[in-house]
CSV table of C-alpha atoms and ligand atoms in Angstrom, one decimal:
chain,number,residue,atom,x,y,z
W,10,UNK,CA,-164.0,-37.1,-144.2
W,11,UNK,CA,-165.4,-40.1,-142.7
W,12,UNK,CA,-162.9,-42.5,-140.8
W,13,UNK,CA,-164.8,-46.0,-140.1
W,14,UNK,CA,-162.2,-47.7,-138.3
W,15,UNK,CA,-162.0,-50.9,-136.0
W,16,UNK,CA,-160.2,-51.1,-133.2
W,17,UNK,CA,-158.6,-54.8,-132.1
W,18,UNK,CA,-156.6,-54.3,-128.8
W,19,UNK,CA,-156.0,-57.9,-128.5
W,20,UNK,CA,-153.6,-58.8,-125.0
W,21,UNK,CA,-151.2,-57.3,-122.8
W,22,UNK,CA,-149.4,-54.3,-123.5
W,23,UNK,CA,-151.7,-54.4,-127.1
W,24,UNK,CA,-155.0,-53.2,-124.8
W,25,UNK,CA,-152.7,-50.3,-123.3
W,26,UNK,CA,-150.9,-49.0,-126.5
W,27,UNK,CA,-154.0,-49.4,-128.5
W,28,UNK,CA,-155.8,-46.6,-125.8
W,29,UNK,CA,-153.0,-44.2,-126.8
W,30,UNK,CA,-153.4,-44.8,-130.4
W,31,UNK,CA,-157.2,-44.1,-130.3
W,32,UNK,CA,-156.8,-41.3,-128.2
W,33,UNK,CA,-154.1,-39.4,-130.8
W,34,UNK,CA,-156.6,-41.0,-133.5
W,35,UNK,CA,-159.4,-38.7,-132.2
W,36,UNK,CA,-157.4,-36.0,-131.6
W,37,UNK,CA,-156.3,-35.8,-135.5
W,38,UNK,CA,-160.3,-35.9,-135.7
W,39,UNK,CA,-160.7,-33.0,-134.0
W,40,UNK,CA,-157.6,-30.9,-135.0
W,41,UNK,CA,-158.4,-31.5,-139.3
W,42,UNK,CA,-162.2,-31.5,-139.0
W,43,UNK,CA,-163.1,-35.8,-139.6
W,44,UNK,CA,-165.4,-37.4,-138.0
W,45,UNK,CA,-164.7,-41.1,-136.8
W,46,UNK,CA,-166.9,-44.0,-136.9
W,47,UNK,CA,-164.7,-46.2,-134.3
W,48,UNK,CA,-165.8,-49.8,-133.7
W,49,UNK,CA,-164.2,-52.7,-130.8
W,50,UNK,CA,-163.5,-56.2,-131.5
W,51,UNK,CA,-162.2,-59.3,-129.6
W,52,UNK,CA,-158.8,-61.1,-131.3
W,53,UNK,CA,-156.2,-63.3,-130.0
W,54,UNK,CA,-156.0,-64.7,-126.1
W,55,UNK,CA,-159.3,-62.3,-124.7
W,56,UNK,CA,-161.4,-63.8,-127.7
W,57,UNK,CA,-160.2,-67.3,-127.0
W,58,UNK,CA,-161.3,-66.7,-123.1
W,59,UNK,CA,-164.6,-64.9,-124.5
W,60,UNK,CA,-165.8,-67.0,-127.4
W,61,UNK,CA,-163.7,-70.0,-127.4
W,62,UNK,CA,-162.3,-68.8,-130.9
W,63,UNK,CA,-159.3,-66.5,-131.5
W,64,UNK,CA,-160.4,-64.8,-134.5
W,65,UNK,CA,-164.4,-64.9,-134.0
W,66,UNK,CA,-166.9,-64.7,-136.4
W,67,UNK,CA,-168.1,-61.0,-135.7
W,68,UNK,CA,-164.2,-60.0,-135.9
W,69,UNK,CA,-163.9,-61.3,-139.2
W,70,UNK,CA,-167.4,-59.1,-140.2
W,71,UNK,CA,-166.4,-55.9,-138.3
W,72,UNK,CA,-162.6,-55.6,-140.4
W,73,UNK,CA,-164.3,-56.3,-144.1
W,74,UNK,CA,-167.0,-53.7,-143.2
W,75,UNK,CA,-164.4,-51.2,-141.7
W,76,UNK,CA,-162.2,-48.6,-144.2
W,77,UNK,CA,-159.3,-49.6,-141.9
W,78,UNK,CA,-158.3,-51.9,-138.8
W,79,UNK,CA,-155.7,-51.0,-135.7
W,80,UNK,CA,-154.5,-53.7,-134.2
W,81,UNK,CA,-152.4,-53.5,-130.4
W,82,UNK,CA,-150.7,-57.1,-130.1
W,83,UNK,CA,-151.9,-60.4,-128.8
W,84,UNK,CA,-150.3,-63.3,-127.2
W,85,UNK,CA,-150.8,-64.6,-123.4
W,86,UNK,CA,-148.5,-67.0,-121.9
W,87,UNK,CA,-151.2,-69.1,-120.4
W,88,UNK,CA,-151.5,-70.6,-124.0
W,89,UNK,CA,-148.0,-70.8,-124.4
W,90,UNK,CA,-148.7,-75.0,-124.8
W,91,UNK,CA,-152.0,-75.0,-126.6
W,92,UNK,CA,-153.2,-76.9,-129.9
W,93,UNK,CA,-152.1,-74.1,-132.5
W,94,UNK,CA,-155.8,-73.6,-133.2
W,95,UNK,CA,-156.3,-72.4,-129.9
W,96,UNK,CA,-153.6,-69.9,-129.7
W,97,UNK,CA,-154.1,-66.3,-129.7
W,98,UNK,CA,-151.5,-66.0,-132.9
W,99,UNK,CA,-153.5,-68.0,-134.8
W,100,UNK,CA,-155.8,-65.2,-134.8
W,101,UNK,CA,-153.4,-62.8,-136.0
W,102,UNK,CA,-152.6,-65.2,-138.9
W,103,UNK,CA,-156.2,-65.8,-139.7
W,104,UNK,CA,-156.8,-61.7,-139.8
W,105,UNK,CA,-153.7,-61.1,-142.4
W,106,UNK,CA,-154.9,-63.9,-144.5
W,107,UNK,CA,-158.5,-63.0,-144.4
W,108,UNK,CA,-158.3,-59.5,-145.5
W,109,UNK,CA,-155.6,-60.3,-147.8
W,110,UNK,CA,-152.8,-58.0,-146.4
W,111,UNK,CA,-150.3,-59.6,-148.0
W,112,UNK,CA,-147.6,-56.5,-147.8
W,113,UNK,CA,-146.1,-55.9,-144.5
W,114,UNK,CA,-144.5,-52.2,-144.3
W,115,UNK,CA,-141.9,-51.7,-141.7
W,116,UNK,CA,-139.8,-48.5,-141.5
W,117,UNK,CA,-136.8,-48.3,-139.4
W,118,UNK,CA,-135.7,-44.7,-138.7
W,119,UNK,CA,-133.5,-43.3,-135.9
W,120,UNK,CA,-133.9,-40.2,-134.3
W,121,UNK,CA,-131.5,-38.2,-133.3
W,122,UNK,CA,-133.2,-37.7,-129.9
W,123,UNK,CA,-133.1,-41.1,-129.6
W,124,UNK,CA,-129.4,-42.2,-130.4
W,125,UNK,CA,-128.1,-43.2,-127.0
W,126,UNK,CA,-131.0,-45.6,-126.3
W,127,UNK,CA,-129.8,-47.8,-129.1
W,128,UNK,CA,-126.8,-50.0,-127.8
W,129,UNK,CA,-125.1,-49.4,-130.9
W,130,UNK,CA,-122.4,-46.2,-131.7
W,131,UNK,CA,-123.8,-43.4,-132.4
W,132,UNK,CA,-122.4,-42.8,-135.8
W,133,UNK,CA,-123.6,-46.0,-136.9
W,134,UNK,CA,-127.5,-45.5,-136.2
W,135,UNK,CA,-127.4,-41.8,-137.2
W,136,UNK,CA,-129.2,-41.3,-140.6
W,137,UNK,CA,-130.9,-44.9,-140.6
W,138,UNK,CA,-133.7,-44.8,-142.4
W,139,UNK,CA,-135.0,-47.7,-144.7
W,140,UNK,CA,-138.1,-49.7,-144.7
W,141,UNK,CA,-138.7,-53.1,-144.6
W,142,UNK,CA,-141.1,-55.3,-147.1
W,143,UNK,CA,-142.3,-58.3,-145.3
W,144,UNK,CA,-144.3,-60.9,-147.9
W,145,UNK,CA,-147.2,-61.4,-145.4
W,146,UNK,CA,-149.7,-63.8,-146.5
W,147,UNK,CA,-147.4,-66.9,-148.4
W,148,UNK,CA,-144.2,-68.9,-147.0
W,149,UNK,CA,-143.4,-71.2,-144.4
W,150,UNK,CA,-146.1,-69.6,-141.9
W,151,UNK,CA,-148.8,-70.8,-143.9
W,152,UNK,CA,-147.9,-73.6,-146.3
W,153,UNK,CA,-148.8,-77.1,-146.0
W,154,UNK,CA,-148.8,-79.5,-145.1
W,155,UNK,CA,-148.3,-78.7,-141.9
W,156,UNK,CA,-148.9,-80.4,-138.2
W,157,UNK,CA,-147.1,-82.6,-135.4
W,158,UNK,CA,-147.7,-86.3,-135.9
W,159,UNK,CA,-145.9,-89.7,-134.4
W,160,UNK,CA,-144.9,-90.6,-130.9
W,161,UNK,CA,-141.4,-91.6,-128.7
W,162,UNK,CA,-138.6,-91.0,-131.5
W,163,UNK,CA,-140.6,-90.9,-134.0
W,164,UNK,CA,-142.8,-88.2,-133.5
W,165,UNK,CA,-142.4,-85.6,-136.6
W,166,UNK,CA,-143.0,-82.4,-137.2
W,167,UNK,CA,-143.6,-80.4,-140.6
W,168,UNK,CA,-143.6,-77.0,-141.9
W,169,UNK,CA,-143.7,-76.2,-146.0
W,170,UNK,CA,-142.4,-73.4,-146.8
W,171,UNK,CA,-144.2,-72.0,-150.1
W,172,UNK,CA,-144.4,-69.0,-152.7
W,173,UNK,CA,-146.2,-68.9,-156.3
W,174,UNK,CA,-144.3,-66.6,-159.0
W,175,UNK,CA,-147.7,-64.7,-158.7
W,176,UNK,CA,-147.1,-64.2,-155.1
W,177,UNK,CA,-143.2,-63.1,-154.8
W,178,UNK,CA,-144.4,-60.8,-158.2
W,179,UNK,CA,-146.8,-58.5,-156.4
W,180,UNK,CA,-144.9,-58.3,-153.0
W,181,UNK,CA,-141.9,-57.5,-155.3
W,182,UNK,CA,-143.4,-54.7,-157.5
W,183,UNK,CA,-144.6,-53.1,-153.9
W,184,UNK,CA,-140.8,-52.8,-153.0
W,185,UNK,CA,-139.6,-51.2,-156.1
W,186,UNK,CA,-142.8,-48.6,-155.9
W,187,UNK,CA,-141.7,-47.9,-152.4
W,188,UNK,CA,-137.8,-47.7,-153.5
W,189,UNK,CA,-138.6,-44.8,-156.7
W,190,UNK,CA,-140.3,-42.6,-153.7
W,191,UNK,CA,-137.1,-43.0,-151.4
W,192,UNK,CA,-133.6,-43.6,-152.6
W,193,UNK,CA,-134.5,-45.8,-155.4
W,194,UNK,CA,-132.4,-49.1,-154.3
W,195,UNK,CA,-133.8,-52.5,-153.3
W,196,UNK,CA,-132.1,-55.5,-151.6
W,197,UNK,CA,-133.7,-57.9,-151.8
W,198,UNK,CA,-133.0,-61.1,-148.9
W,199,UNK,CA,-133.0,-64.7,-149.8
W,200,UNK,CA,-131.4,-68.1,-149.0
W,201,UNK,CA,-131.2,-69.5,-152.3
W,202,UNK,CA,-127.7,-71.0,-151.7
W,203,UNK,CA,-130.3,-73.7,-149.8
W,204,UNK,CA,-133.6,-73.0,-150.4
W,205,UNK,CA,-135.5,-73.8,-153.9
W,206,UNK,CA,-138.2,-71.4,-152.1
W,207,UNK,CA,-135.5,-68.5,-152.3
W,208,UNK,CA,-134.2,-69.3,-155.9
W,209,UNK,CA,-137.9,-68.9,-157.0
W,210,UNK,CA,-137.5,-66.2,-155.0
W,211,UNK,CA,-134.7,-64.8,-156.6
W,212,UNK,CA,-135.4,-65.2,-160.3
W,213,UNK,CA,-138.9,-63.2,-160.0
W,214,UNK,CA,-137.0,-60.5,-158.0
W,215,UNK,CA,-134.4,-60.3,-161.1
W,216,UNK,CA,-137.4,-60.2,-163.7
W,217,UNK,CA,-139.7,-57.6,-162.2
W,218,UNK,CA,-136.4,-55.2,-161.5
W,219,UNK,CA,-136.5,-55.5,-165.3
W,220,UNK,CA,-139.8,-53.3,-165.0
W,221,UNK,CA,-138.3,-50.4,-163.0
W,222,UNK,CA,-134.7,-49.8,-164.6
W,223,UNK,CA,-134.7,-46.6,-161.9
W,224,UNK,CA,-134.3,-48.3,-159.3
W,225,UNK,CA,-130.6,-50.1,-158.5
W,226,UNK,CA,-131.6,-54.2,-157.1
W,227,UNK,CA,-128.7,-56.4,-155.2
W,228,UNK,CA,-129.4,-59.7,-153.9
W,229,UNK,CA,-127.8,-61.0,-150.2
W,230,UNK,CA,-128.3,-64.0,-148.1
W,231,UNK,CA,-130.4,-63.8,-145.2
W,232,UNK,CA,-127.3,-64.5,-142.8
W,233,UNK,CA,-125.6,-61.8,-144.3
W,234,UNK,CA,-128.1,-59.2,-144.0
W,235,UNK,CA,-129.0,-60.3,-139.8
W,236,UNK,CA,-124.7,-58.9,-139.9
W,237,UNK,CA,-125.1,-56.0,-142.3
W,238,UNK,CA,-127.9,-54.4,-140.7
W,239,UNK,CA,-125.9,-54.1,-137.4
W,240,UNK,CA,-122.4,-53.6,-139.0
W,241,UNK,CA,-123.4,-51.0,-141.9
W,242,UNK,CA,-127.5,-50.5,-141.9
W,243,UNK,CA,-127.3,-47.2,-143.8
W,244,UNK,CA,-126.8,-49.0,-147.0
W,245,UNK,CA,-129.9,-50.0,-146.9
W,246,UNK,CA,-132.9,-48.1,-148.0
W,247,UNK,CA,-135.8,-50.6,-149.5
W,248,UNK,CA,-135.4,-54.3,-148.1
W,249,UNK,CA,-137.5,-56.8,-149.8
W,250,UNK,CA,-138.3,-60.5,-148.0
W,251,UNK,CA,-139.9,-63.6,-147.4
W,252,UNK,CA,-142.9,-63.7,-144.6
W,253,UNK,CA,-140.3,-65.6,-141.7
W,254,UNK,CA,-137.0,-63.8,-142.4
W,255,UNK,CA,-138.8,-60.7,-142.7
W,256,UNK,CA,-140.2,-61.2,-139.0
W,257,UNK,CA,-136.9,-61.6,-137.7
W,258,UNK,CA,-134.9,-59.3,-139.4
W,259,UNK,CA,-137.4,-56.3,-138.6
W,260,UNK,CA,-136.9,-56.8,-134.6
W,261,UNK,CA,-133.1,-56.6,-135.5
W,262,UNK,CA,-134.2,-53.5,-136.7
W,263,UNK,CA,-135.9,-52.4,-133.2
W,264,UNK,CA,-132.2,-52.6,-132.1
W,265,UNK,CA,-131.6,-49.3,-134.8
W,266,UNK,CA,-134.6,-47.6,-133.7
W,267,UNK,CA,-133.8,-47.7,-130.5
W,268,UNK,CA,-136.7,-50.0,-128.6
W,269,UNK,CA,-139.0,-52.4,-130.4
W,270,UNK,CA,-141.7,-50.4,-128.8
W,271,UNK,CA,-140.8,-47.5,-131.4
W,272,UNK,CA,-141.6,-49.7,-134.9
W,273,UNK,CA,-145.2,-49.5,-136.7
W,274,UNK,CA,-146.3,-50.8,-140.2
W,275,UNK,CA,-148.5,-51.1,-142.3
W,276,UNK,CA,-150.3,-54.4,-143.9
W,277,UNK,CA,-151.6,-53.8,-147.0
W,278,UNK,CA,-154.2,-55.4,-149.4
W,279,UNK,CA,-155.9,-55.1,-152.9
W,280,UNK,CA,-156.9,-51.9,-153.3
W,281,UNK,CA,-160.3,-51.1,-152.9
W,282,UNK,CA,-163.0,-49.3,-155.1
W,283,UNK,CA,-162.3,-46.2,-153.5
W,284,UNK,CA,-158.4,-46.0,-154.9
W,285,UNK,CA,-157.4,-46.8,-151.3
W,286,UNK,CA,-155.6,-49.8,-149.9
W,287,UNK,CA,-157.2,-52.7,-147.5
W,288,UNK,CA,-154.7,-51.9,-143.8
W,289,UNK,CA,-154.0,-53.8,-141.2
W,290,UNK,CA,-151.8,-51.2,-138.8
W,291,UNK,CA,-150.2,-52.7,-135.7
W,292,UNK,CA,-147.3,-52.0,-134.1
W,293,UNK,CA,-144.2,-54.7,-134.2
W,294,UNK,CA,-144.1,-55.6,-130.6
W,295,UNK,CA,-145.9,-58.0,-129.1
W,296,UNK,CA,-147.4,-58.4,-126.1
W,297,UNK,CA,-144.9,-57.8,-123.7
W,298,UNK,CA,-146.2,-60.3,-120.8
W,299,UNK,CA,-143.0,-59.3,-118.6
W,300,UNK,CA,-144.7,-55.6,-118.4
W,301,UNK,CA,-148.5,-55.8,-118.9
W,302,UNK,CA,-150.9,-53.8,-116.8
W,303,UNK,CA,-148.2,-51.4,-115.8
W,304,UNK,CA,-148.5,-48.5,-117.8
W,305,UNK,CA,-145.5,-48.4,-119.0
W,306,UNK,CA,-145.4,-49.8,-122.7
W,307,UNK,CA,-144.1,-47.4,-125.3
W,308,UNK,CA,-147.0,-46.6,-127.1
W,309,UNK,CA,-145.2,-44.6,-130.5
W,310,UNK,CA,-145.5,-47.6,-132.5
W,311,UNK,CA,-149.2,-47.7,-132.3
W,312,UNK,CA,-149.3,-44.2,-132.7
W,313,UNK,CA,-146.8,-44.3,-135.7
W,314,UNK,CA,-149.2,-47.3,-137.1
W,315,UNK,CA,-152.0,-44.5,-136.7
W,316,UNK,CA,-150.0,-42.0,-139.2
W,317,UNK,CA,-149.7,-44.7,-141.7
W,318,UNK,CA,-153.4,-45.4,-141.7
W,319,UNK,CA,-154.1,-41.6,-142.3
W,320,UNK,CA,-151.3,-41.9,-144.7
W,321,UNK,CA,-152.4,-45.1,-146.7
W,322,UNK,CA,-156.1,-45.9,-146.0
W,323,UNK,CA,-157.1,-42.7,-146.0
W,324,UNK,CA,-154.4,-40.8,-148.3
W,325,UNK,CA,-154.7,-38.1,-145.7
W,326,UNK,CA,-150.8,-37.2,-146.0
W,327,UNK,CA,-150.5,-34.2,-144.2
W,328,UNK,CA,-152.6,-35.7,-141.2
W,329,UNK,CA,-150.0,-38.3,-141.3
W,330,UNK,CA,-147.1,-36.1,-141.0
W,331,UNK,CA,-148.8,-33.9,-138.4
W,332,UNK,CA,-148.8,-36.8,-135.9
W,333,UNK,CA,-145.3,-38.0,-137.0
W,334,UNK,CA,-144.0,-34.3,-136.7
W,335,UNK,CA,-146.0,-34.7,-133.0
W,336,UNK,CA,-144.0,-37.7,-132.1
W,337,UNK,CA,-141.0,-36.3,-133.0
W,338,UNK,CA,-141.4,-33.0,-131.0
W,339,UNK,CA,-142.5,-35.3,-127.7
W,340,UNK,CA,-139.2,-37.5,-128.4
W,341,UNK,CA,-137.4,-34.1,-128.4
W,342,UNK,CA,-138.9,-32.8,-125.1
W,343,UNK,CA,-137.6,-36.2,-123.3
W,344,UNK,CA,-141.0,-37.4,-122.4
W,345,UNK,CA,-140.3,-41.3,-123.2
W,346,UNK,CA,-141.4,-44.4,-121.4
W,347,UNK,CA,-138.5,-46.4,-119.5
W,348,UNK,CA,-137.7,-48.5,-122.7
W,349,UNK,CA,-135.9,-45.6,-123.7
W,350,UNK,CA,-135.1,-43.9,-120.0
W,351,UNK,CA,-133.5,-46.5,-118.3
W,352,UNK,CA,-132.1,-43.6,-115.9
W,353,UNK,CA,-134.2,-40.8,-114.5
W,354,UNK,CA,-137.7,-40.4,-114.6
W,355,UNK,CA,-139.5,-42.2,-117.3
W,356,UNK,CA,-143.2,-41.1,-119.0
W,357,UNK,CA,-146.1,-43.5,-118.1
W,358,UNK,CA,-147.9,-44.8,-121.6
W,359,UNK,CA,-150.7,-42.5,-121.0
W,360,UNK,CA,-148.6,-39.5,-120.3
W,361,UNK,CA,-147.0,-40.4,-123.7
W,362,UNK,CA,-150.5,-40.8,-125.6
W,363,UNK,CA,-151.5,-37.4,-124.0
W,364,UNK,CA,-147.8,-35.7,-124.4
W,365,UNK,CA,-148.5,-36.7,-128.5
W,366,UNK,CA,-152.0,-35.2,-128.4
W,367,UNK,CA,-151.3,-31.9,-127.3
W,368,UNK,CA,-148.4,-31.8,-129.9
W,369,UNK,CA,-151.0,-32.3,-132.3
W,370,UNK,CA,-152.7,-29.1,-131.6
W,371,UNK,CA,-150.1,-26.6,-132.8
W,372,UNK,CA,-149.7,-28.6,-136.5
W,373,UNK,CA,-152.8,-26.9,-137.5
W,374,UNK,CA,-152.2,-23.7,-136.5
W,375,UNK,CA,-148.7,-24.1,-138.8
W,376,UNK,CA,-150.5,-26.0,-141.3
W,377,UNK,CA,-153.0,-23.2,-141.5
W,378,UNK,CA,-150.8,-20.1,-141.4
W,379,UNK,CA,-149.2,-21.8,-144.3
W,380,UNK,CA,-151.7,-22.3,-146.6
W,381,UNK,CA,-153.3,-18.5,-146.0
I,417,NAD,P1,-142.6,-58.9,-127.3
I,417,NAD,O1,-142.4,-58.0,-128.5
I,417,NAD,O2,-143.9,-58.9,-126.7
I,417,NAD,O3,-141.5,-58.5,-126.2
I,417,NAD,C1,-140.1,-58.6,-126.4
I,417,NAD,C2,-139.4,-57.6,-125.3
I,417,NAD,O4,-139.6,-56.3,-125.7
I,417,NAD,C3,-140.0,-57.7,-123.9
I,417,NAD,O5,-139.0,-57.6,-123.0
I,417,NAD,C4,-141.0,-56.6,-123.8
I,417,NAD,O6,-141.1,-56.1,-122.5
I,417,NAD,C5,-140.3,-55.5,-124.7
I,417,NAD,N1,-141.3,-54.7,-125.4
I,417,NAD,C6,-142.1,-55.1,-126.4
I,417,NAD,N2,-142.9,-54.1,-126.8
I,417,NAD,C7,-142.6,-53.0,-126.0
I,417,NAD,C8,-143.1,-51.7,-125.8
I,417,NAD,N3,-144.1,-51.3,-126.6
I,417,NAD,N4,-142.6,-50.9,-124.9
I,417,NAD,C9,-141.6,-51.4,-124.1
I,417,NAD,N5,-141.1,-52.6,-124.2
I,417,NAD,C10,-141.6,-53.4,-125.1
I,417,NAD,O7,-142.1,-60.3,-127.8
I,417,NAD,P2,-142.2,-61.7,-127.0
I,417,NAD,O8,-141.9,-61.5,-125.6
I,417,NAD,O9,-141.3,-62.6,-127.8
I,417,NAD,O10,-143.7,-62.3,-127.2
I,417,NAD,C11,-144.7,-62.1,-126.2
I,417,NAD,C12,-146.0,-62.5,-126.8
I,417,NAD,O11,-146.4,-61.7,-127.9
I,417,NAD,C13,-146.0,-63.9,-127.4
I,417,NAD,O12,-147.2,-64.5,-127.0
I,417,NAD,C14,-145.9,-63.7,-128.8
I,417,NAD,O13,-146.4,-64.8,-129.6
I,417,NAD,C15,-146.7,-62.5,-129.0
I,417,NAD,N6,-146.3,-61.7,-130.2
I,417,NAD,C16,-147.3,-61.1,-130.9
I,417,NAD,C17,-147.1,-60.3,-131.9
I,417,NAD,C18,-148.2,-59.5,-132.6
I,417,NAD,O14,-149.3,-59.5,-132.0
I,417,NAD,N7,-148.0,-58.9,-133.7
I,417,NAD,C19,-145.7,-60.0,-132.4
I,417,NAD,C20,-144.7,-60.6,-131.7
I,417,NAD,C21,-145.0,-61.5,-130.6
C-alpha cells in the first residue's frame, strides 16, 4: 500500500517527537511491505517566523492532497502576547477547521508498567481504559462574535459559545459507534444546569441514544466529571463532550496515563471516497517550552498518534497494533524518558523512537508464524 502522508512538526518538543514518529512510521514501512510518500510542511510559530502566516497557503494544499497528516505541537512563548491572528494556535485551529476534523479521539489507558508514575493509587489507575470524544470543529473556540474591544474599564471582551443540532448529532453518533466496539456505555459531559449551549447539548445526546438502544447513556456535569475521573475513572468507558471541556478534561486524563507525553488521538473528518476517514493525528501535549531542544520529550504519544493513523486512515489494523504492542514491550523494558523516570537513568527521545523501532521488528516474525 501506498501511505502519502504530511508531516507538520510545528515548535518545541512537536519538531523532536514528530522525528520519532516518522522514524517508527518508516520502520512499519519496512517491516509490512508499504511504501511511503512522506511530505514537510510549516504550521504554528516557525511558519509565522517563515511566512508571516501561521497556517500558510502551501500548508493548507499539502494536508487536502495528503491520505493523512501528523502533526508534533506548536506554540512559542515569544507570541505569548500577539494579535490572535498572529499566534501559532491559530494555525492549529485553522488546520482542524479546514480539513473538517470535527471528531477528536483521545484514549486514556494505563499500563501496568507504568502505574507508579501516575500520582494516584495504584488500585485506582489499574484497568483505566476509556476514550474521550472531543467535538472539534463547533463551540466556544470558534463561535462569534468574537474579539477584545473598549479601553480603561470599559474595555470588553467576547467569546460565543455555539453548536447546531447537526453538529452535536454527528459528534454524538461517533461516541456511540465507538461505545458498541468497547463496553457499550456513553457519558456524555455537559453544563446544562447553566448553559443553553449544554441543554441543546443534552437533548440531541438523549435523541440519538434513541438510535443505539445497546449502548447504556448517563448524563453528568462537567464539574462533576473533572472529580469523577480522579476519584473513580474506571466507570468510564466512552466520554462524549463539547470542544473546551473536552480540552481540559483530557489533560486530567494525562494524570491516569501517567504523563501527558503518553496521550495520542485521532481527529477525524468526512469520510473520503476511498471508505477511509480525513485524520489529523497529533499528540495531546503541547509544546513544552520548559524542555525544548533537550531531547528529552516523551515521544509515545506521537508514536501512539502513528498507530491510529494506520489504524483509521489507512484501516491497516494489525500495523496498528504491531506498533502499540512495540510500545508496550519498550514501556515493559523500562526504557522511558524522565517524565516517567524521575529517579535513575532516564531514555533520551531518540533512544525511545529507536527502542520502539527495533520492537517493531519481531511483530512480523509473530504475525507471520501465525498466519502460516
Ligand atoms: P504543554 O503540554 O506544552 O506542557 C505542559 C507540561 O507538560 C510542561 O511541564 C511540559 O514540559 C510537560 N510535557 C508536555 N509534553 C511532554 C512530553 N511529551 N514529554 C514530557 N513532558 C511533557 O502545555 P503548556 O505548557 O500549557 O503549553 C505550551 C505551549 O503549547 C503553549 O504555547 C500552548 O498554546 C501550546 N499548546 C499546543 C497544543 C497543540 O499543539 N496541540 C496543545 C496544548 C498546548
Amino acid at each position: 500500500m501506498q501511505l502519502n502522508v504530511l508531516l507538520l512538526p510545528g515548535d518545541g518538543i512537536g519538531v523532536e517527537v514528530t522525528r520519532e514518529a516518522r522514524k517508527v512510521l518508516e520502520q512499519v514501512g519496512r517491516v509490512f511491505g508499504h511504501t511511503l510518500k512522506i511530505s514537510e510542511a510549516l504550521l504554528g510559530g516557525i511558519a509565522i517566523h517563515k511566512t508571516g502566516d501561521p497556517f500558510p497557503e502551501d500548508t493548507r494544499e499539502l494536508a487536502a492532497e495528503a491520505d493523512a497528516t501528523l502533526m508534533g505541537a506548536v506554540g512559542l512563548p515569544e507570541f505569548d502576547n500577539a494579535p490572535p491572528d498572529k499566534r501559532p494556535e491559530r494555525g492549529l485551529l485553522g488546520i482542524r477547521k479546514a480539513l473538517g476534523v470535527y471528531s477528536n479521539l483521545r484514549p486514556v489507558r494505563s499500563y501496568k508498567a507504568l502505574l507508579d508514575s501516575s500520582p494516584l493509587k495504584n488500585e485506582l489507575v489499574d484497568g483505566v481504559d476509556m476514550i474521550i470524544v472531543r467535538e472539534l470543529t463547533g463551540g466556544v473556540y470558534y463561535g462569534t462574535p468574537r474579539g477584545i474591544s473598549g479601553a480603561g474599564l470599559e474595555e470588553r471582551a467576547v467569546n460565543t459559545m455555539t453548536y447546531t443540532r447537526g453538529e452535536i448529532e454527528r459528534i454524538a453518533q461517533m461516541a456511540f459507534e465507538l461505545a458498541r466496539k468497547r463496553r457499550k456505555k456513553v457519558t456524555s459531559v455537559d453544563k446544562s444546569n447553566v448553559l443553553e449551549n449544554s441543554q441543546l447539548w443534552r437533548r440531541v445526546v438523549v435523541d440519538v441514544a434513541k438510535q443505539y438502544p445497546d449502548v447504556a447513556v448517563d448524563h453528568m456535569l462537567v464539574d462533576n466529571c473533572a472529580m469523577q475521573l480522579v476519584l473513580n475513572p474506571k466507570r468510564f468507558d466512552v466520554v462524549l463532550t463539547e470542544n473546551m471541556f473536552g480540552d481540559i478534561l483530557s489533560d486530567e486524563g494525562a494524570v491516569l496515563a501517567g504523563s501527558i507525553g503518553m496521550l495520542p488521538s485521532a481527529s477525524l473528518g468526512p469520510k473520503r471516497p476511498s471508505g477511509a476517514w480525513t485524520g489529523l493525528y497529533e499528540p495531546v501535549h503541547g509544546s513544552a517550552p520548559d524542555i525544548a531542544g533537550q531531547n528529552k520529550a516523551n515521544p509515545f504519544g506521537a508514536i501512539g498518534s502513528v498507530a491510529a493513523m494506520l489504524e483509521y486512515s489507512f484501516g491497516l489494523t494489525r500495523e496498528a497494533q504491531a506498533v502499540n504492542a512495540a510500545v508496550e514491550n519498550v514501556l515493559n523494558s523500562g526504557r522511558v524518558t524522565a517524565d516517567l523516570k524521575p529517579a535513575g537513568k532516564a531514555a533520551t527521545t531518540s533512544e525511545v523512537g529507536d527502542a520502539v523501532c527495533e520492537a517493531l521488528q519481531p511483530a512480523r516474525k509473530e504475525v507471520g508464524a501465525a498466519k502460516s
